[in-house]
JSON list of C-alpha atoms in Angstrom, two decimals:
[
{"chain": "A", "resi": 211, "resn": "MET", "atom": "CA", "xyz": [12.11, 9.22, -6.65]},
{"chain": "A", "resi": 212, "resn": "SER", "atom": "CA", "xyz": [10.19, 11.95, -8.45]},
{"chain": "A", "resi": 213, "resn": "TYR", "atom": "CA", "xyz": [7.19, 11.49, -10.71]},
{"chain": "A", "resi": 214, "resn": "GLU", "atom": "CA", "xyz": [9.25, 12.53, -13.73]},
{"chain": "A", "resi": 215, "resn": "VAL", "atom": "CA", "xyz": [12.03, 10.04, -13.02]},
{"chain": "A", "resi": 216, "resn": "GLU", "atom": "CA", "xyz": [9.59, 7.22, -12.25]},
{"chain": "A", "resi": 217, "resn": "HIS", "atom": "CA", "xyz": [7.79, 7.80, -15.57]},
{"chain": "A", "resi": 218, "resn": "SER", "atom": "CA", "xyz": [10.89, 8.60, -17.66]},
{"chain": "A", "resi": 219, "resn": "ILE", "atom": "CA", "xyz": [9.50, 12.01, -18.56]},
{"chain": "A", "resi": 220, "resn": "PRO", "atom": "CA", "xyz": [11.96, 14.52, -20.02]},
{"chain": "A", "resi": 221, "resn": "LYS", "atom": "CA", "xyz": [12.56, 17.46, -17.67]},
{"chain": "A", "resi": 222, "resn": "ASN", "atom": "CA", "xyz": [11.17, 20.04, -20.12]},
{"chain": "A", "resi": 223, "resn": "GLU", "atom": "CA", "xyz": [7.83, 18.24, -20.64]},
{"chain": "A", "resi": 224, "resn": "PRO", "atom": "CA", "xyz": [5.05, 19.56, -18.36]},
{"chain": "A", "resi": 225, "resn": "VAL", "atom": "CA", "xyz": [3.31, 17.04, -16.11]},
{"chain": "A", "resi": 226, "resn": "ALA", "atom": "CA", "xyz": [-0.44, 17.38, -15.75]},
{"chain": "A", "resi": 227, "resn": "GLN", "atom": "CA", "xyz": [-1.77, 16.14, -12.42]},
{"chain": "A", "resi": 228, "resn": "HIS", "atom": "CA", "xyz": [-5.23, 14.63, -12.40]},
{"chain": "A", "resi": 229, "resn": "SER", "atom": "CA", "xyz": [-7.72, 16.76, -10.49]},
{"chain": "A", "resi": 230, "resn": "ARG", "atom": "CA", "xyz": [-9.14, 13.84, -8.48]},
{"chain": "A", "resi": 231, "resn": "ARG", "atom": "CA", "xyz": [-5.88, 13.31, -6.61]},
{"chain": "A", "resi": 232, "resn": "PRO", "atom": "CA", "xyz": [-5.53, 15.73, -3.70]},
{"chain": "A", "resi": 233, "resn": "ASP", "atom": "CA", "xyz": [-2.28, 17.27, -2.53]},
{"chain": "A", "resi": 234, "resn": "LEU", "atom": "CA", "xyz": [-0.88, 14.92, 0.11]},
{"chain": "A", "resi": 235, "resn": "SER", "atom": "CA", "xyz": [2.06, 17.07, 1.22]},
{"chain": "A", "resi": 236, "resn": "THR", "atom": "CA", "xyz": [0.46, 17.73, 4.65]},
{"chain": "A", "resi": 237, "resn": "PHE", "atom": "CA", "xyz": [-0.13, 14.00, 5.12]},
{"chain": "A", "resi": 238, "resn": "PHE", "atom": "CA", "xyz": [3.50, 13.15, 4.36]},
{"chain": "A", "resi": 239, "resn": "SER", "atom": "CA", "xyz": [4.74, 15.98, 6.61]},
{"chain": "A", "resi": 240, "resn": "ASN", "atom": "CA", "xyz": [2.62, 14.63, 9.47]},
{"chain": "A", "resi": 241, "resn": "LEU", "atom": "CA", "xyz": [3.80, 11.10, 8.71]},
{"chain": "A", "resi": 242, "resn": "GLU", "atom": "CA", "xyz": [7.42, 12.19, 9.14]},
{"chain": "A", "resi": 243, "resn": "LEU", "atom": "CA", "xyz": [6.55, 13.31, 12.69]},
{"chain": "A", "resi": 244, "resn": "VAL", "atom": "CA", "xyz": [5.29, 9.87, 13.71]},
{"chain": "A", "resi": 245, "resn": "ASN", "atom": "CA", "xyz": [7.40, 7.49, 11.65]},
{"chain": "A", "resi": 246, "resn": "THR", "atom": "CA", "xyz": [10.03, 6.23, 14.07]},
{"chain": "A", "resi": 247, "resn": "SER", "atom": "CA", "xyz": [11.48, 3.56, 11.79]},
{"chain": "A", "resi": 248, "resn": "ASN", "atom": "CA", "xyz": [14.26, 5.89, 10.57]},
{"chain": "A", "resi": 249, "resn": "THR", "atom": "CA", "xyz": [15.26, 7.26, 13.95]},
{"chain": "A", "resi": 250, "resn": "GLN", "atom": "CA", "xyz": [18.32, 6.18, 15.90]},
{"chain": "A", "resi": 251, "resn": "ASN", "atom": "CA", "xyz": [16.40, 6.38, 19.17]},
{"chain": "A", "resi": 252, "resn": "SER", "atom": "CA", "xyz": [14.79, 2.97, 19.63]},
{"chain": "A", "resi": 253, "resn": "ASN", "atom": "CA", "xyz": [12.67, 4.37, 22.50]},
{"chain": "A", "resi": 254, "resn": "ALA", "atom": "CA", "xyz": [11.08, 7.12, 20.40]},
{"chain": "A", "resi": 255, "resn": "ILE", "atom": "CA", "xyz": [7.31, 7.10, 20.64]},
{"chain": "A", "resi": 256, "resn": "PRO", "atom": "CA", "xyz": [5.12, 9.39, 18.53]},
{"chain": "A", "resi": 257, "resn": "MET", "atom": "CA", "xyz": [2.70, 11.71, 20.29]},
{"chain": "A", "resi": 258, "resn": "PRO", "atom": "CA", "xyz": [-0.97, 10.61, 20.10]},
{"chain": "A", "resi": 259, "resn": "ALA", "atom": "CA", "xyz": [-2.01, 14.00, 18.69]},
{"chain": "A", "resi": 260, "resn": "ASP", "atom": "CA", "xyz": [0.51, 13.62, 15.87]},
{"chain": "A", "resi": 261, "resn": "MET", "atom": "CA", "xyz": [-0.72, 10.09, 15.15]},
{"chain": "A", "resi": 262, "resn": "ARG", "atom": "CA", "xyz": [-4.30, 11.35, 15.08]},
{"chain": "A", "resi": 263, "resn": "ALA", "atom": "CA", "xyz": [-3.33, 14.13, 12.64]},
{"chain": "A", "resi": 264, "resn": "VAL", "atom": "CA", "xyz": [-1.84, 11.61, 10.20]},
{"chain": "A", "resi": 265, "resn": "PHE", "atom": "CA", "xyz": [-5.05, 9.58, 10.03]},
{"chain": "A", "resi": 266, "resn": "ILE", "atom": "CA", "xyz": [-7.23, 12.69, 9.80]},
{"chain": "A", "resi": 267, "resn": "THR", "atom": "CA", "xyz": [-5.25, 14.29, 6.95]},
{"chain": "A", "resi": 268, "resn": "LEU", "atom": "CA", "xyz": [-5.42, 11.10, 4.87]},
{"chain": "A", "resi": 269, "resn": "SER", "atom": "CA", "xyz": [-9.11, 10.70, 5.69]},
{"chain": "A", "resi": 270, "resn": "ASP", "atom": "CA", "xyz": [-9.73, 14.29, 4.55]},
{"chain": "A", "resi": 271, "resn": "ALA", "atom": "CA", "xyz": [-7.81, 13.67, 1.31]},
{"chain": "A", "resi": 272, "resn": "PHE", "atom": "CA", "xyz": [-9.84, 10.54, 0.59]},
{"chain": "A", "resi": 273, "resn": "ARG", "atom": "CA", "xyz": [-13.04, 12.42, 1.48]},
{"chain": "A", "resi": 274, "resn": "SER", "atom": "CA", "xyz": [-12.21, 15.06, -1.16]},
{"chain": "A", "resi": 275, "resn": "MET", "atom": "CA", "xyz": [-11.84, 12.24, -3.71]},
{"chain": "A", "resi": 276, "resn": "ARG", "atom": "CA", "xyz": [-15.22, 10.85, -2.66]},
{"chain": "A", "resi": 277, "resn": "GLN", "atom": "CA", "xyz": [-16.97, 14.17, -3.29]},
{"chain": "A", "resi": 278, "resn": "GLU", "atom": "CA", "xyz": [-16.06, 13.83, -6.96]},
{"chain": "A", "resi": 279, "resn": "GLY", "atom": "CA", "xyz": [-17.01, 10.17, -7.16]},
{"chain": "A", "resi": 280, "resn": "GLY", "atom": "CA", "xyz": [-15.64, 6.99, -5.69]},
{"chain": "A", "resi": 281, "resn": "GLY", "atom": "CA", "xyz": [-17.23, 3.91, -4.34]},
{"chain": "A", "resi": 282, "resn": "SER", "atom": "CA", "xyz": [-17.70, 1.75, -1.33]},
{"chain": "A", "resi": 283, "resn": "LEU", "atom": "CA", "xyz": [-13.97, 1.01, -1.02]},
{"chain": "A", "resi": 284, "resn": "LEU", "atom": "CA", "xyz": [-13.22, 4.70, -0.54]},
{"chain": "A", "resi": 285, "resn": "ASP", "atom": "CA", "xyz": [-16.00, 4.90, 2.07]},
{"chain": "A", "resi": 286, "resn": "ALA", "atom": "CA", "xyz": [-14.54, 1.88, 3.89]},
{"chain": "A", "resi": 287, "resn": "LEU", "atom": "CA", "xyz": [-11.04, 3.40, 3.87]},
{"chain": "A", "resi": 288, "resn": "ILE", "atom": "CA", "xyz": [-12.35, 6.70, 5.25]},
{"chain": "A", "resi": 289, "resn": "GLU", "atom": "CA", "xyz": [-14.27, 4.87, 7.98]},
{"chain": "A", "resi": 290, "resn": "SER", "atom": "CA", "xyz": [-11.15, 2.88, 8.93]},
{"chain": "A", "resi": 291, "resn": "LEU", "atom": "CA", "xyz": [-8.98, 6.01, 9.03]},
{"chain": "A", "resi": 292, "resn": "GLU", "atom": "CA", "xyz": [-11.52, 7.84, 11.20]},
{"chain": "A", "resi": 293, "resn": "ALA", "atom": "CA", "xyz": [-11.62, 4.88, 13.61]},
{"chain": "A", "resi": 294, "resn": "ASP", "atom": "CA", "xyz": [-7.82, 4.95, 13.77]},
{"chain": "A", "resi": 295, "resn": "ALA", "atom": "CA", "xyz": [-7.94, 8.70, 14.47]},
{"chain": "A", "resi": 296, "resn": "GLU", "atom": "CA", "xyz": [-10.33, 8.09, 17.38]},
{"chain": "A", "resi": 297, "resn": "ARG", "atom": "CA", "xyz": [-8.00, 5.47, 18.88]},
{"chain": "A", "resi": 298, "resn": "PRO", "atom": "CA", "xyz": [-4.57, 6.14, 17.39]},
{"chain": "A", "resi": 299, "resn": "PRO", "atom": "CA", "xyz": [-2.10, 3.25, 17.56]},
{"chain": "A", "resi": 300, "resn": "LYS", "atom": "CA", "xyz": [1.17, 3.73, 19.44]},
{"chain": "A", "resi": 301, "resn": "GLU", "atom": "CA", "xyz": [3.23, 3.35, 16.27]},
{"chain": "A", "resi": 302, "resn": "VAL", "atom": "CA", "xyz": [2.83, 3.37, 12.51]},
{"chain": "A", "resi": 303, "resn": "ARG", "atom": "CA", "xyz": [2.32, -0.16, 11.22]},
{"chain": "A", "resi": 304, "resn": "GLY", "atom": "CA", "xyz": [2.72, 0.54, 7.53]},
{"chain": "A", "resi": 305, "resn": "VAL", "atom": "CA", "xyz": [5.20, -0.55, 4.91]},
{"chain": "A", "resi": 306, "resn": "SER", "atom": "CA", "xyz": [8.61, 0.93, 4.23]},
{"chain": "A", "resi": 307, "resn": "ASP", "atom": "CA", "xyz": [9.61, 3.05, 1.26]},
{"chain": "A", "resi": 308, "resn": "ALA", "atom": "CA", "xyz": [11.69, 0.07, 0.07]},
{"chain": "A", "resi": 309, "resn": "PHE", "atom": "CA", "xyz": [8.55, -2.09, 0.01]},
{"chain": "A", "resi": 310, "resn": "LEU", "atom": "CA", "xyz": [6.77, 0.52, -2.13]},
{"chain": "A", "resi": 311, "resn": "ASP", "atom": "CA", "xyz": [9.77, 0.73, -4.46]},
{"chain": "A", "resi": 312, "resn": "GLU", "atom": "CA", "xyz": [9.73, -3.05, -4.94]},
{"chain": "A", "resi": 313, "resn": "LEU", "atom": "CA", "xyz": [6.05, -3.35, -5.84]},
{"chain": "A", "resi": 314, "resn": "ASP", "atom": "CA", "xyz": [5.50, -4.78, -9.31]},
{"chain": "A", "resi": 315, "resn": "ARG", "atom": "CA", "xyz": [4.82, -2.04, -11.86]},
{"chain": "A", "resi": 316, "resn": "VAL", "atom": "CA", "xyz": [2.06, -2.71, -14.38]},
{"chain": "A", "resi": 317, "resn": "PRO", "atom": "CA", "xyz": [3.11, -1.65, -17.88]},
{"chain": "A", "resi": 318, "resn": "ARG", "atom": "CA", "xyz": [0.78, 0.72, -19.73]},
{"chain": "A", "resi": 319, "resn": "LYS", "atom": "CA", "xyz": [0.43, -1.71, -22.65]},
{"chain": "A", "resi": 320, "resn": "SER", "atom": "CA", "xyz": [-1.05, -4.39, -20.39]},
{"chain": "A", "resi": 321, "resn": "LEU", "atom": "CA", "xyz": [-3.79, -2.08, -19.05]},
{"chain": "A", "resi": 322, "resn": "LYS", "atom": "CA", "xyz": [-7.27, -2.24, -20.54]},
{"chain": "A", "resi": 323, "resn": "GLU", "atom": "CA", "xyz": [-9.46, 0.77, -21.25]},
{"chain": "A", "resi": 324, "resn": "ALA", "atom": "CA", "xyz": [-11.89, -0.27, -18.49]},
{"chain": "A", "resi": 325, "resn": "ASP", "atom": "CA", "xyz": [-9.20, -0.69, -15.80]},
{"chain": "A", "resi": 326, "resn": "SER", "atom": "CA", "xyz": [-9.38, 1.93, -13.06]},
{"chain": "A", "resi": 327, "resn": "CYS", "atom": "CA", "xyz": [-7.96, 2.56, -9.62]},
{"chain": "A", "resi": 328, "resn": "PRO", "atom": "CA", "xyz": [-10.20, 1.08, -6.91]},
{"chain": "A", "resi": 329, "resn": "ILE", "atom": "CA", "xyz": [-9.46, 4.04, -4.64]},
{"chain": "A", "resi": 330, "resn": "CYS", "atom": "CA", "xyz": [-9.84, 7.16, -6.79]},
{"chain": "A", "resi": 331, "resn": "GLY", "atom": "CA", "xyz": [-11.91, 5.57, -9.56]},
{"chain": "A", "resi": 332, "resn": "ASN", "atom": "CA", "xyz": [-9.82, 7.17, -12.32]},
{"chain": "A", "resi": 333, "resn": "PRO", "atom": "CA", "xyz": [-9.23, 5.04, -15.40]},
{"chain": "A", "resi": 334, "resn": "PHE", "atom": "CA", "xyz": [-5.51, 4.26, -15.51]},
{"chain": "A", "resi": 335, "resn": "LEU", "atom": "CA", "xyz": [-5.26, 5.14, -19.19]},
{"chain": "A", "resi": 336, "resn": "ASP", "atom": "CA", "xyz": [-6.56, 8.69, -18.57]},
{"chain": "A", "resi": 337, "resn": "ASP", "atom": "CA", "xyz": [-3.05, 9.45, -17.33]},
{"chain": "A", "resi": 338, "resn": "LYS", "atom": "CA", "xyz": [-0.48, 9.85, -20.10]},
{"chain": "A", "resi": 339, "resn": "TYR", "atom": "CA", "xyz": [2.12, 8.17, -17.87]},
{"chain": "A", "resi": 340, "resn": "PRO", "atom": "CA", "xyz": [0.23, 5.92, -15.44]},
{"chain": "A", "resi": 341, "resn": "LEU", "atom": "CA", "xyz": [2.18, 4.59, -12.49]},
{"chain": "A", "resi": 342, "resn": "VAL", "atom": "CA", "xyz": [0.21, 1.46, -11.64]},
{"chain": "A", "resi": 343, "resn": "VAL", "atom": "CA", "xyz": [1.39, -1.09, -9.10]},
{"chain": "A", "resi": 344, "resn": "ARG", "atom": "CA", "xyz": [0.28, -4.63, -8.33]},
{"chain": "A", "resi": 345, "resn": "LEU", "atom": "CA", "xyz": [0.02, -5.75, -4.72]},
{"chain": "A", "resi": 346, "resn": "PRO", "atom": "CA", "xyz": [1.52, -9.15, -3.93]},
{"chain": "A", "resi": 347, "resn": "CYS", "atom": "CA", "xyz": [-1.69, -10.54, -2.42]},
{"chain": "A", "resi": 348, "resn": "HIS", "atom": "CA", "xyz": [-3.54, -10.96, -5.74]},
{"chain": "A", "resi": 349, "resn": "ARG", "atom": "CA", "xyz": [-2.64, -10.41, -9.38]},
{"chain": "A", "resi": 350, "resn": "ASP", "atom": "CA", "xyz": [-5.81, -8.34, -9.98]},
{"chain": "A", "resi": 351, "resn": "HIS", "atom": "CA", "xyz": [-5.17, -5.92, -7.11]},
{"chain": "A", "resi": 352, "resn": "ILE", "atom": "CA", "xyz": [-3.74, -3.00, -9.04]},
{"chain": "A", "resi": 353, "resn": "PHE", "atom": "CA", "xyz": [-3.74, 0.65, -7.93]},
{"chain": "A", "resi": 354, "resn": "ASP", "atom": "CA", "xyz": [-2.37, 4.06, -8.81]},
{"chain": "A", "resi": 355, "resn": "LEU", "atom": "CA", "xyz": [0.79, 4.27, -6.72]},
{"chain": "A", "resi": 356, "resn": "GLU", "atom": "CA", "xyz": [-0.22, 7.81, -5.70]},
{"chain": "A", "resi": 357, "resn": "CYS", "atom": "CA", "xyz": [-3.44, 6.43, -4.18]},
{"chain": "A", "resi": 358, "resn": "ILE", "atom": "CA", "xyz": [-2.20, 3.24, -2.54]},
{"chain": "A", "resi": 359, "resn": "ALA", "atom": "CA", "xyz": [1.11, 4.52, -1.12]},
{"chain": "A", "resi": 360, "resn": "PRO", "atom": "CA", "xyz": [-0.44, 6.72, 1.62]},
{"chain": "A", "resi": 361, "resn": "TRP", "atom": "CA", "xyz": [-2.70, 3.85, 2.75]},
{"chain": "A", "resi": 362, "resn": "LEU", "atom": "CA", "xyz": [0.21, 1.40, 2.80]},
{"chain": "A", "resi": 363, "resn": "LYS", "atom": "CA", "xyz": [2.39, 3.82, 4.77]},
{"chain": "A", "resi": 364, "resn": "LEU", "atom": "CA", "xyz": [-0.18, 3.55, 7.59]},
{"chain": "A", "resi": 365, "resn": "HIS", "atom": "CA", "xyz": [-1.55, 0.03, 7.09]},
{"chain": "A", "resi": 366, "resn": "ALA", "atom": "CA", "xyz": [0.43, -2.94, 5.79]},
{"chain": "A", "resi": 367, "resn": "THR", "atom": "CA", "xyz": [-2.76, -4.48, 4.44]},
{"chain": "A", "resi": 368, "resn": "CYS", "atom": "CA", "xyz": [-4.40, -4.61, 1.04]},
{"chain": "A", "resi": 369, "resn": "PRO", "atom": "CA", "xyz": [-7.51, -2.41, 1.13]},
{"chain": "A", "resi": 370, "resn": "LEU", "atom": "CA", "xyz": [-9.44, -4.91, -0.99]},
{"chain": "A", "resi": 371, "resn": "ASP", "atom": "CA", "xyz": [-8.93, -8.17, 0.91]},
{"chain": "A", "resi": 372, "resn": "ARG", "atom": "CA", "xyz": [-7.15, -6.89, 4.08]},
{"chain": "A", "resi": 373, "resn": "LYS", "atom": "CA", "xyz": [-4.34, -9.42, 3.69]},
{"chain": "A", "resi": 374, "resn": "ASP", "atom": "CA", "xyz": [-1.21, -8.51, 5.61]},
{"chain": "A", "resi": 375, "resn": "LEU", "atom": "CA", "xyz": [1.35, -7.63, 2.94]},
{"chain": "A", "resi": 376, "resn": "LEU", "atom": "CA", "xyz": [4.33, -7.95, 5.27]},
{"chain": "A", "resi": 377, "resn": "LYS", "atom": "CA", "xyz": [3.43, -11.41, 6.49]},
{"chain": "A", "resi": 378, "resn": "LYS", "atom": "CA", "xyz": [5.62, -13.99, 4.82]},
{"chain": "A", "resi": 379, "resn": "GLU", "atom": "CA", "xyz": [3.90, -16.97, 3.27]},
{"chain": "A", "resi": 380, "resn": "GLU", "atom": "CA", "xyz": [4.35, -20.05, 5.40]},
{"chain": "A", "resi": 381, "resn": "PRO", "atom": "CA", "xyz": [6.24, -22.65, 3.39]},
{"chain": "A", "resi": 382, "resn": "SER", "atom": "CA", "xyz": [4.30, -25.85, 3.01]},
{"chain": "A", "resi": 383, "resn": "PRO", "atom": "CA", "xyz": [5.58, -28.60, 5.27]},
{"chain": "A", "resi": 384, "resn": "PRO", "atom": "CA", "xyz": [7.96, -31.02, 3.61]},
{"chain": "A", "resi": 385, "resn": "PRO", "atom": "CA", "xyz": [6.45, -34.35, 2.67]},
{"chain": "A", "resi": 386, "resn": "GLU", "atom": "CA", "xyz": [6.97, -37.01, 5.26]},
{"chain": "A", "resi": 387, "resn": "ASP", "atom": "CA", "xyz": [9.54, -39.62, 4.32]},
{"chain": "A", "resi": 388, "resn": "ASP", "atom": "CA", "xyz": [8.00, -43.02, 4.22]},
{"chain": "A", "resi": 389, "resn": "GLU", "atom": "CA", "xyz": [10.23, -45.72, 5.52]},
{"chain": "A", "resi": 390, "resn": "GLU", "atom": "CA", "xyz": [11.20, -48.33, 3.02]},
{"chain": "A", "resi": 391, "resn": "ASP", "atom": "CA", "xyz": [9.15, -51.13, 4.51]},
{"chain": "A", "resi": 392, "resn": "GLY", "atom": "CA", "xyz": [6.87, -49.00, 6.66]},
{"chain": "A", "resi": 393, "resn": "GLU", "atom": "CA", "xyz": [8.21, -50.53, 9.88]},
{"chain": "A", "resi": 394, "resn": "TYR", "atom": "CA", "xyz": [9.95, -48.70, 12.71]},
{"chain": "A", "resi": 395, "resn": "ASP", "atom": "CA", "xyz": [13.65, -49.41, 12.82]},
{"chain": "A", "resi": 396, "resn": "GLU", "atom": "CA", "xyz": [14.74, -49.77, 16.46]},
{"chain": "A", "resi": 397, "resn": "MET", "atom": "CA", "xyz": [18.42, -49.89, 15.55]},
{"chain": "A", "resi": 398, "resn": "PHE", "atom": "CA", "xyz": [18.61, -46.07, 15.46]},
{"chain": "A", "resi": 399, "resn": "ALA", "atom": "CA", "xyz": [16.21, -45.38, 18.34]}
]
């Protein structure tokens, strides 16, 4: 889905991209080389050099954001990506495009002036058409989709609390049924 469609922007209206967000086309091209979830060959294994390139290109993009500002979260993400590049995993363990599409969108009217993306540091309301998503781990974990999507494509964890976003919540055990008189009934044993 394109930026214009996602934001309901008429086709003739120009879209201004914020300067703090780098071009991630190389990252997504590299990701296509290693993402085996859409292939029909169940034995397909990405090459380690290709895996390394994916982590390095995202690390470089985040590093360019850091040069213009950014905080400790961005530093932690860069450090994690560089560690992954040193020892690339055998497969991508990120979320699917469907997962990204289903993330809760935060309406512009519910954003406050002080709210900003924890990754790029840009205030959400600086964008005329902000595309802000809420992660399911915590109601206050909101991000620019453009910033969080690349991270989530590689890691299925929230960058703030590292909770696994694909792990299903364990249902609480059902309450134990107390017997009517509290005694064991041998008739059905």
